[in-house]
Coordinates of C-alpha atoms (C1' of nucleotides) in Angstrom, one line a residue:
Chain A
M1 CA -35.0 -4.7 6.0
P2 CA -36.6 -2.9 3.1
G3 CA -33.9 -3.1 0.4
Q4 CA -32.6 -6.6 1.1
S5 CA -28.8 -6.8 1.1
S6 CA -28.8 -5.4 -2.5
T7 CA -28.2 -1.9 -1.0
R8 CA -24.6 -2.9 -1.0
D9 CA -24.7 -3.8 -4.7
R10 CA -26.5 -0.6 -5.5
M11 CA -23.7 1.4 -3.8
V12 CA -21.0 -0.5 -5.7
D13 CA -22.7 0.0 -9.0
A14 CA -23.3 3.7 -8.4
A15 CA -19.7 4.1 -7.3
F16 CA -18.2 2.4 -10.3
A17 CA -20.5 4.3 -12.6
L18 CA -19.5 7.7 -11.1
F19 CA -15.8 6.8 -11.0
D20 CA -16.0 6.0 -14.6
E21 CA -17.9 9.2 -15.5
Q22 CA -16.0 11.8 -13.5
G23 CA -13.0 10.0 -12.0
Y24 CA -12.3 8.8 -8.5
D25 CA -11.2 12.0 -6.8
A26 CA -13.9 14.1 -8.3
T27 CA -16.6 11.7 -7.0
T28 CA -17.7 12.4 -3.5
V29 CA -19.3 9.9 -1.2
D30 CA -22.3 12.1 -1.1
A31 CA -22.7 11.8 -4.8
I32 CA -22.5 8.0 -4.6
V33 CA -25.1 7.6 -1.8
E34 CA -27.4 10.0 -3.6
R35 CA -27.3 7.9 -6.8
A36 CA -27.7 4.7 -4.8
G37 CA -30.6 6.2 -2.8
V38 CA -29.1 5.5 0.6
S39 CA -27.6 7.6 3.3
R40 CA -24.0 8.4 4.1
S41 CA -24.2 6.3 7.3
T42 CA -25.1 3.3 5.3
F43 CA -22.2 3.7 2.9
F44 CA -19.6 3.9 5.6
R45 CA -21.1 1.1 7.6
A46 CA -21.0 -1.2 4.6
F47 CA -17.5 -0.3 3.3
G48 CA -15.6 1.6 6.0
S49 CA -14.0 3.8 3.4
K50 CA -14.4 5.2 -0.1
E51 CA -11.5 2.9 -1.2
D52 CA -13.1 -0.2 0.1
V53 CA -15.9 0.0 -2.4
I54 CA -13.4 -0.7 -5.2
F55 CA -12.3 -4.0 -3.6
P56 CA -15.5 -5.3 -2.1
H57 CA -14.5 -9.0 -2.3
H58 CA -11.0 -9.0 -0.8
P59 CA -11.9 -10.2 2.6
D60 CA -13.8 -13.1 1.2
L61 CA -11.0 -14.0 -1.2
R62 CA -8.5 -13.8 1.5
A63 CA -10.4 -16.3 3.6
R64 CA -10.7 -18.7 0.7
I65 CA -6.9 -18.6 0.1
E66 CA -6.3 -19.2 3.7
A67 CA -8.6 -22.2 3.7
R68 CA -7.0 -23.7 0.6
L69 CA -3.5 -23.3 2.0
A70 CA -4.6 -24.7 5.4
A71 CA -5.8 -27.8 3.6
G72 CA -2.4 -28.5 2.2
S73 CA 0.6 -30.2 3.7
A74 CA 4.3 -30.5 3.0
E75 CA 3.6 -33.3 0.6
T76 CA 0.9 -31.5 -1.3
R77 CA 2.4 -28.1 -1.2
V78 CA 2.9 -27.7 -4.9
V79 CA -0.7 -28.3 -5.8
A80 CA -1.9 -26.3 -2.8
V81 CA 0.1 -23.2 -3.9
R82 CA -1.0 -23.6 -7.5
E83 CA -4.7 -23.8 -6.6
A84 CA -4.5 -21.0 -4.1
A85 CA -2.9 -18.8 -6.7
G86 CA -5.5 -19.9 -9.1
L87 CA -8.2 -18.7 -6.7
V88 CA -7.0 -15.2 -7.1
L89 CA -6.8 -15.3 -10.8
E90 CA -10.2 -16.9 -11.1
Q91 CA -11.7 -14.1 -8.9
Y92 CA -10.4 -11.5 -11.4
L93 CA -11.4 -13.5 -14.5
S94 CA -14.9 -13.9 -13.1
E95 CA -15.3 -10.2 -12.5
G96 CA -14.8 -9.4 -16.1
D97 CA -15.6 -5.7 -16.8
V98 CA -15.5 -4.8 -13.2
A99 CA -11.9 -6.0 -13.0
L100 CA -11.0 -3.9 -16.0
A101 CA -12.6 -0.8 -14.5
R102 CA -10.7 -1.4 -11.3
Y103 CA -7.5 -1.8 -13.2
R104 CA -8.0 1.5 -15.0
L105 CA -8.7 3.2 -11.6
T106 CA -5.7 1.6 -9.8
R107 CA -3.4 2.7 -12.6
T108 CA -4.3 6.3 -12.4
V109 CA -5.2 7.0 -8.7
P110 CA -2.1 6.6 -6.4
A111 CA -4.2 6.0 -3.3
L112 CA -6.0 3.1 -4.9
R113 CA -2.7 1.7 -6.2
G114 CA -1.3 1.7 -2.7
R115 CA -4.5 0.0 -1.5
E116 CA -4.2 -2.8 -4.1
I117 CA -0.5 -3.3 -3.4
A118 CA -1.3 -3.7 0.3
S119 CA -3.9 -6.3 -0.5
M120 CA -1.5 -8.3 -2.6
L121 CA 1.1 -8.2 0.2
G122 CA -1.6 -9.6 2.4
Y123 CA -1.9 -12.5 0.1
Q124 CA 1.8 -12.9 0.1
Q125 CA 1.8 -13.2 3.9
L126 CA -0.7 -16.0 3.7
F127 CA 1.6 -17.9 1.3
R128 CA 4.7 -17.1 3.3
E129 CA 3.2 -18.5 6.5
A130 CA 2.0 -21.6 4.9
L131 CA 5.4 -22.2 3.2
L132 CA 7.2 -21.6 6.4
H133 CA 5.6 -24.7 7.8
W134 CA 6.3 -26.7 4.7
L135 CA 10.0 -25.8 4.3
D136 CA 13.0 -26.8 6.3
G137 CA 16.7 -26.6 5.8
P138 CA 18.9 -23.5 5.9
D139 CA 17.4 -20.2 5.1
A140 CA 13.9 -21.5 5.5
E141 CA 12.5 -18.2 6.6
L142 CA 14.2 -16.3 3.7
R143 CA 13.2 -18.9 1.1
A144 CA 9.6 -18.9 2.3
E145 CA 9.4 -15.2 1.9
L146 CA 11.1 -15.2 -1.5
L147 CA 8.8 -18.0 -2.8
A148 CA 5.7 -16.2 -1.6
A149 CA 6.9 -13.0 -3.3
G150 CA 7.6 -14.9 -6.4
I151 CA 4.2 -16.5 -6.4
V152 CA 2.4 -13.2 -6.0
T153 CA 4.6 -11.4 -8.4
G154 CA 4.2 -14.1 -11.0
H155 CA 0.5 -14.0 -10.6
N156 CA 0.4 -10.3 -10.9
V157 CA 2.5 -10.3 -14.1
I158 CA 0.1 -12.7 -15.8
L159 CA -3.0 -10.9 -14.4
R160 CA -1.7 -7.6 -15.7
R161 CA -1.1 -9.2 -19.1
W162 CA -4.7 -10.4 -19.2
L163 CA -6.1 -7.0 -18.0
R164 CA -4.1 -5.4 -20.9
G165 CA -5.5 -7.9 -23.3
Q166 CA -2.1 -9.3 -24.0
T167 CA -3.1 -12.9 -23.5
D168 CA -6.0 -15.2 -24.1
D169 CA -4.7 -18.0 -21.9
P170 CA -4.0 -16.5 -18.5
R171 CA -4.5 -19.9 -16.7
G172 CA -1.8 -21.5 -18.8
E173 CA 0.5 -18.6 -18.4
L174 CA 0.0 -18.6 -14.7
S175 CA 0.9 -22.3 -14.6
H176 CA 4.0 -21.6 -16.5
A177 CA 5.0 -18.7 -14.3
L178 CA 4.5 -20.8 -11.2
D179 CA 6.7 -23.5 -12.8
L180 CA 9.4 -20.9 -13.2
V181 CA 9.0 -19.7 -9.6
M182 CA 8.9 -23.0 -7.9
E183 CA 11.5 -24.8 -10.0
S184 CA 14.0 -22.1 -9.2
R185 CA 13.6 -22.7 -5.5
G186 CA 13.4 -26.5 -5.5
L187 CA 9.8 -26.4 -4.4
A188 CA 8.5 -28.6 -7.2
T189 CA 10.3 -31.7 -5.8
A190 CA 7.7 -34.4 -5.1
A191 CA 7.9 -36.6 -2.0
P192 CA 10.2 -34.2 -0.2
H193 CA 10.8 -36.6 2.7
G194 CA 12.1 -39.4 0.3
A195 CA 9.3 -41.7 1.2
L196 CA 9.2 -44.9 -0.7
G197 CA 5.4 -45.2 -0.9
T198 CA 3.3 -44.2 -3.9
T199 CA 3.0 -40.5 -4.4
V200 CA 0.4 -39.2 -7.0
V201 CA 0.4 -35.5 -7.7
V202 CA -2.4 -34.2 -9.8
V203 CA -1.2 -30.8 -10.8
E204 CA -4.3 -29.7 -12.6
S205 CA -7.4 -31.4 -13.9
N206 CA -11.0 -30.8 -14.8
R207 CA -11.6 -34.5 -15.2
S208 CA -13.6 -36.7 -12.8
G209 CA -11.8 -39.0 -10.4
A210 CA -12.6 -42.0 -12.5
E211 CA -11.2 -40.5 -15.6
V212 CA -8.0 -39.6 -13.8
A213 CA -7.7 -43.0 -12.4
D214 CA -8.1 -44.4 -15.8
V215 CA -5.3 -42.3 -17.2
V216 CA -3.1 -43.4 -14.3
R217 CA -3.8 -47.1 -14.8
R218 CA -3.0 -46.9 -18.5
A219 CA 0.2 -45.1 -17.8
L220 CA 1.3 -47.8 -15.3
E221 CA 0.3 -50.6 -17.6
G222 CA 1.8 -49.1 -20.7
Chain B
M1 CA 15.0 33.1 5.2
P2 CA 14.8 33.3 9.0
G3 CA 14.9 29.6 10.1
Q4 CA 17.3 28.3 7.5
S5 CA 16.1 24.9 6.2
S6 CA 16.1 23.5 9.7
T7 CA 12.4 24.3 9.9
R8 CA 12.0 21.0 8.1
D9 CA 14.2 19.2 10.6
R10 CA 12.3 20.7 13.5
M11 CA 9.0 19.5 12.1
V12 CA 10.4 15.9 11.6
D13 CA 11.7 15.9 15.2
A14 CA 8.4 17.2 16.6
A15 CA 6.4 14.7 14.6
F16 CA 8.4 11.7 15.7
A17 CA 8.4 12.8 19.3
L18 CA 4.6 13.2 19.3
F19 CA 4.0 10.0 17.4
D20 CA 6.1 8.2 20.0
E21 CA 4.3 9.8 22.9
Q22 CA 0.7 9.5 21.9
G23 CA 0.7 7.4 18.7
Y24 CA 0.2 8.4 15.1
D25 CA -3.6 8.7 14.8
A26 CA -3.9 10.6 18.1
T27 CA -1.4 13.2 16.9
T28 CA -2.8 16.0 14.8
V29 CA -0.9 18.1 12.4
D30 CA -1.8 21.1 14.5
A31 CA 0.0 19.6 17.5
I32 CA 3.1 19.0 15.3
V33 CA 3.3 22.5 13.9
E34 CA 2.7 24.0 17.4
R35 CA 5.6 22.1 18.9
A36 CA 7.8 22.9 15.9
G37 CA 6.8 26.5 16.1
V38 CA 5.7 26.8 12.5
S39 CA 2.3 27.2 10.8
R40 CA 0.1 24.6 9.2
S41 CA 0.9 25.9 5.8
T42 CA 4.6 25.4 6.2
F43 CA 4.1 21.8 7.2
F44 CA 2.0 20.9 4.2
R45 CA 4.2 22.8 1.8
A46 CA 7.2 20.8 3.1
F47 CA 5.7 17.3 3.2
G48 CA 2.5 17.3 1.3
S49 CA 0.9 15.0 3.8
K50 CA 1.1 13.8 7.4
E51 CA 2.4 10.4 6.2
D52 CA 5.3 11.9 4.2
V53 CA 6.9 13.2 7.4
I54 CA 7.7 9.6 8.3
F55 CA 9.6 9.0 5.1
P56 CA 11.3 12.3 4.4
H57 CA 14.2 10.8 2.4
H58 CA 12.5 8.4 0.0
P59 CA 12.6 10.7 -3.0
D60 CA 16.3 11.2 -2.6
L61 CA 17.0 7.5 -2.1
R62 CA 15.0 6.7 -5.1
A63 CA 17.0 9.0 -7.2
R64 CA 20.3 7.5 -5.9
I65 CA 19.1 4.0 -6.8
E66 CA 18.0 5.1 -10.2
A67 CA 21.4 6.7 -10.8
R68 CA 23.3 3.6 -9.7
L69 CA 21.3 1.3 -11.9
A70 CA 21.6 3.6 -14.8
A71 CA 25.4 3.4 -14.4
G72 CA 25.3 -0.4 -14.9
S73 CA 25.2 -2.5 -18.0
A74 CA 24.4 -6.1 -18.9
E75 CA 28.0 -7.0 -18.1
T76 CA 28.1 -5.3 -14.7
R77 CA 24.5 -6.0 -13.7
V78 CA 25.4 -8.2 -10.8
V79 CA 27.4 -5.6 -9.0
A80 CA 25.0 -2.9 -10.0
V81 CA 22.1 -4.7 -8.4
R82 CA 24.1 -5.5 -5.3
E83 CA 25.2 -1.9 -4.8
A84 CA 21.8 -0.5 -5.5
A85 CA 20.2 -2.8 -3.0
G86 CA 23.0 -1.9 -0.6
L87 CA 22.1 1.8 -0.9
V88 CA 18.7 1.1 0.6
L89 CA 20.1 -1.0 3.4
E90 CA 22.8 1.7 4.2
Q91 CA 20.1 4.4 4.3
Y92 CA 18.2 2.5 7.0
L93 CA 21.4 1.6 8.9
S94 CA 22.6 5.2 8.9
E95 CA 19.2 6.4 10.3
G96 CA 19.6 4.3 13.4
D97 CA 17.0 5.1 16.0
V98 CA 14.8 7.0 13.5
A99 CA 14.6 3.8 11.5
L100 CA 13.6 1.9 14.6
A101 CA 10.9 4.4 15.5
R102 CA 9.6 4.3 11.9
Y103 CA 9.5 0.5 12.1
R104 CA 7.5 0.6 15.3
L105 CA 5.0 3.0 13.6
T106 CA 4.7 1.1 10.3
R107 CA 4.0 -2.1 12.2
T108 CA 1.0 -0.7 14.1
V109 CA -0.5 1.9 11.8
P110 CA -2.1 0.4 8.7
A111 CA -2.0 3.6 6.7
L112 CA 1.8 3.9 7.2
R113 CA 2.3 0.3 6.4
G114 CA 0.6 0.8 3.1
R115 CA 2.8 3.8 2.5
E116 CA 6.0 1.9 3.1
I117 CA 4.9 -1.0 0.9
A118 CA 4.1 1.4 -1.9
S119 CA 7.6 2.9 -1.6
M120 CA 9.2 -0.6 -1.7
L121 CA 7.2 -1.4 -4.8
G122 CA 8.6 1.8 -6.3
Y123 CA 12.1 0.6 -5.7
Q124 CA 11.1 -2.8 -7.2
Q125 CA 10.0 -0.9 -10.4
L126 CA 13.4 0.7 -10.7
F127 CA 15.1 -2.7 -10.5
R128 CA 12.6 -4.3 -12.9
E129 CA 13.1 -1.6 -15.6
A130 CA 16.9 -1.9 -15.3
L131 CA 16.8 -5.7 -15.4
L132 CA 14.5 -5.6 -18.4
H133 CA 17.2 -4.0 -20.4
W134 CA 19.8 -6.4 -19.2
L135 CA 18.0 -9.7 -19.7
D136 CA 17.0 -11.4 -22.9
G137 CA 15.8 -14.8 -23.9
P138 CA 12.4 -16.3 -23.2
D139 CA 10.2 -14.9 -20.4
A140 CA 12.5 -11.9 -20.1
E141 CA 9.6 -9.7 -18.9
L142 CA 8.5 -12.3 -16.3
R143 CA 12.0 -13.0 -15.1
A144 CA 12.9 -9.3 -14.7
E145 CA 9.8 -8.8 -12.5
L146 CA 10.5 -11.9 -10.5
L147 CA 14.1 -10.9 -10.0
A148 CA 13.2 -7.4 -8.9
A149 CA 10.6 -8.8 -6.5
G150 CA 13.2 -11.2 -5.1
I151 CA 15.8 -8.4 -4.7
V152 CA 13.4 -6.2 -2.8
T153 CA 11.9 -9.0 -0.8
G154 CA 15.3 -10.4 0.1
H155 CA 16.4 -6.9 1.2
N156 CA 13.3 -6.5 3.3
V157 CA 13.7 -9.8 5.1
I158 CA 17.3 -8.8 6.1
L159 CA 16.3 -5.3 7.0
R160 CA 13.4 -6.5 9.2
R161 CA 15.8 -8.9 10.9
W162 CA 18.1 -6.0 11.7
L163 CA 15.3 -3.8 12.9
R164 CA 14.2 -6.6 15.2
G165 CA 17.7 -7.0 16.5
Q166 CA 18.1 -10.5 15.1
T167 CA 21.3 -9.9 13.3
D168 CA 24.6 -8.0 13.8
D169 CA 25.7 -8.4 10.2
P170 CA 22.9 -7.2 8.0
R171 CA 25.4 -6.4 5.1
G172 CA 26.7 -9.9 5.1
E173 CA 23.2 -11.4 5.3
L174 CA 22.0 -9.1 2.5
S175 CA 24.8 -10.3 0.3
H176 CA 23.9 -13.9 1.0
A177 CA 20.2 -13.3 0.3
L178 CA 21.1 -11.7 -3.0
D179 CA 23.2 -14.7 -3.8
L180 CA 20.2 -16.9 -3.2
V181 CA 18.0 -14.6 -5.4
M182 CA 20.3 -14.2 -8.3
E183 CA 21.7 -17.7 -8.4
S184 CA 18.2 -19.1 -8.7
R185 CA 17.6 -17.0 -11.8
G186 CA 20.9 -17.4 -13.5
L187 CA 21.7 -13.7 -13.1
A188 CA 25.0 -14.3 -11.5
T189 CA 26.5 -15.5 -14.7
A190 CA 29.5 -13.4 -15.6
A191 CA 30.1 -12.3 -19.2
P192 CA 26.6 -13.2 -20.4
H193 CA 27.4 -12.6 -24.0
G194 CA 30.1 -15.3 -24.0
A195 CA 32.8 -12.7 -24.8
L196 CA 36.3 -14.1 -24.8
G197 CA 37.9 -10.9 -23.3
T198 CA 38.8 -10.5 -19.7
T199 CA 35.9 -9.9 -17.3
V200 CA 36.6 -8.9 -13.7
V201 CA 33.7 -8.8 -11.4
V202 CA 34.3 -7.2 -8.0
V203 CA 31.3 -8.4 -6.0
E204 CA 32.0 -6.5 -2.8
S205 CA 35.1 -4.8 -1.4
N206 CA 36.2 -2.1 1.0
R207 CA 39.8 -2.3 -0.2
S208 CA 41.5 0.3 -2.4
G209 CA 41.9 -0.3 -6.1
A210 CA 45.6 -1.1 -5.6
E211 CA 44.9 -3.7 -3.0
V212 CA 42.3 -5.4 -5.2
A213 CA 44.7 -5.3 -8.1
D214 CA 47.3 -7.0 -5.9
V215 CA 45.0 -9.8 -5.0
V216 CA 44.1 -10.3 -8.6
R217 CA 47.7 -10.4 -9.7
R218 CA 48.7 -13.0 -7.0
A219 CA 45.6 -15.1 -8.0
L220 CA 46.7 -15.1 -11.6
E221 CA 50.3 -15.8 -10.9
G222 CA 49.7 -18.5 -8.3
Chain C
dC1 C1' -51.5 -10.3 20.4
dG2 C1' -48.3 -7.2 22.6
dT3 C1' -43.4 -6.9 24.0
dC4 C1' -38.8 -7.3 23.4
dG5 C1' -34.4 -7.4 21.2
dA6 C1' -31.6 -7.6 17.1
dT7 C1' -30.5 -5.6 12.8
dG8 C1' -30.4 -2.3 9.1
dT9 C1' -31.1 2.3 8.2
dG10 C1' -31.3 7.7 8.5
dA11 C1' -30.0 12.3 10.4
dT12 C1' -27.0 15.3 12.6
dA13 C1' -22.9 17.1 14.5
dC14 C1' -18.2 16.9 14.9
dC15 C1' -13.0 16.1 14.0
dC16 C1' -9.2 16.6 11.1
dA17 C1' -6.4 16.0 6.7
dG18 C1' -5.5 18.5 2.7
dT19 C1' -6.2 22.6 -0.8
dG20 C1' -6.4 27.3 -2.3
dT21 C1' -5.7 32.0 -1.8
dC22 C1' -4.1 36.2 -0.1
dA23 C1' -0.8 38.8 2.7
dC24 C1' 3.6 39.6 4.8
dA25 C1' 8.7 39.5 5.6
dC26 C1' 13.2 38.8 4.3
dG27 C1' 17.4 38.7 1.2
dC28 C1' 19.3 40.0 -3.2
dG29 C1' 20.6 42.1 -7.3
dT30 C1' 20.3 46.2 -10.3
Chain D
dA1 C1' 15.3 52.8 -3.2
dC2 C1' 13.0 49.7 -6.1
dG3 C1' 11.3 45.3 -7.7
dC4 C1' 11.5 40.3 -7.2
dG5 C1' 11.7 35.6 -5.8
dT6 C1' 11.1 32.7 -1.9
dG7 C1' 9.7 31.0 2.5
dT8 C1' 6.3 31.7 5.7
dG9 C1' 1.7 32.8 8.1
dA10 C1' -3.5 33.4 8.4
dC11 C1' -7.8 32.0 6.9
dA12 C1' -11.7 29.8 4.6
dC13 C1' -13.3 25.8 2.5
dT14 C1' -14.0 20.9 0.8
dG15 C1' -14.6 16.3 1.9
dG16 C1' -13.4 11.7 4.2
dG17 C1' -14.4 9.4 8.4
dT18 C1' -16.5 8.8 13.3
dA19 C1' -19.8 9.0 16.9
dT20 C1' -24.3 9.3 18.6
dC21 C1' -29.2 9.3 18.7
dA22 C1' -33.6 8.1 16.6
dC23 C1' -36.6 5.1 13.9
dA24 C1' -38.4 1.1 11.4
dT25 C1' -38.8 -3.6 10.4
dC26 C1' -38.8 -8.5 11.6
dG27 C1' -38.7 -12.7 14.2
dA28 C1' -38.9 -14.9 18.9
dC29 C1' -41.3 -15.7 22.9
dG30 C1' -44.6 -15.6 26.7

DNA sequence: CGTCGATGTGATACCCAGTGTCACACGCGT
DNA sequence: ACGCGTGTGACACTGGGTATCACATCGACG
């Protein structure tokens, strides 16, 4: 292959540049492929549609969320949900300017707005299915759906605040938002089965295992 | 005008019939207008897009929700939310078979699914804006968004159950779902400002004003 | 070293949704 | 009878998306 797999990157860059210069609707696929130096066929093979070029990472992110939730259990559901939601936020934070450009586009172009909404609802489905296995009791189905909606909605509120430049601590605010969501649905209860063993829940940490263990030991001894 | 305004109805009927016979994607607008006996121009003037013919009532419903919420206040917010959510449910219930046909389509055709999701998020925005005026305290913005998402999500769960034939009492289940949503966010609190006057909240009733008054009188006297 | 298949790419033709424009017919009031 | 607004039809055009065929590069294998 002549152009490695960077042909994809070239198309993304060309698309975002043109969208920024002349708007989404006014930019034709022909113009994108011309600037990227590829053919129409290549574009549609890589992205499937003009909209997909705006969200080139969604399939990958979706897979990562699914994997994180699949690694959780009824006992570790709180941290599983927190980390899975964190994956989404981190994806946007790491994209930086691209995320901002996308936000500007999704705000103004209805078609893209619908596209993003659909993606978010896809994430919500992942959370709902995971929660459905972790919850029991009356209204489990309804509560799982409400919780999933709360998680995604809470995340979106914080993400939007960050995109608007209204916060410098999106991670902390997401954590607080998830507190609000999970507390109100009784999800934050540790050891849901009333086990008498030792349950350690590490909600969030960037320390090493040894450091965490040290903190725990001192807490128990103190 | 020769064909009254039933040209619109004829197009809707023709579209649903063809979608049912050969699927959404396989049905061209030309086929629809041919069966309806109108021209292409007429179709696009009436609906704007092929998708819009599936949701011909959304603009009207949106206006009714907005009106109901606008008629509410911080004191009557609980009943305002309940009735506004009820408007959506009643719309679907009154459509009967058409709602079922639409559900079948939206489940299978991704484009229509995205369309419906976008509509639902439009309703969510109406609730969010109303709630934003009725809530105060910390995290008002976040709580309004979470509540709006809960209301719409709860409604959708019940609606979906009804569309699947899993319930005979969607109104009752919606009421219960909204209980769950509002209770968990402290929205159900009557007289939020701590007023010492008399606050009467009629949560749901199909009785006349006189009958309700009679029940209240007996409750106070007993 | 030649052959083969897999993969990424280009070129072309086609379908169909959606827009814009002009023309026509009808009802309605003056 | 005359305009005038409105709903409709006819037609041409743009542009997203699909299908098909051709070609070029690279690695595997005999």
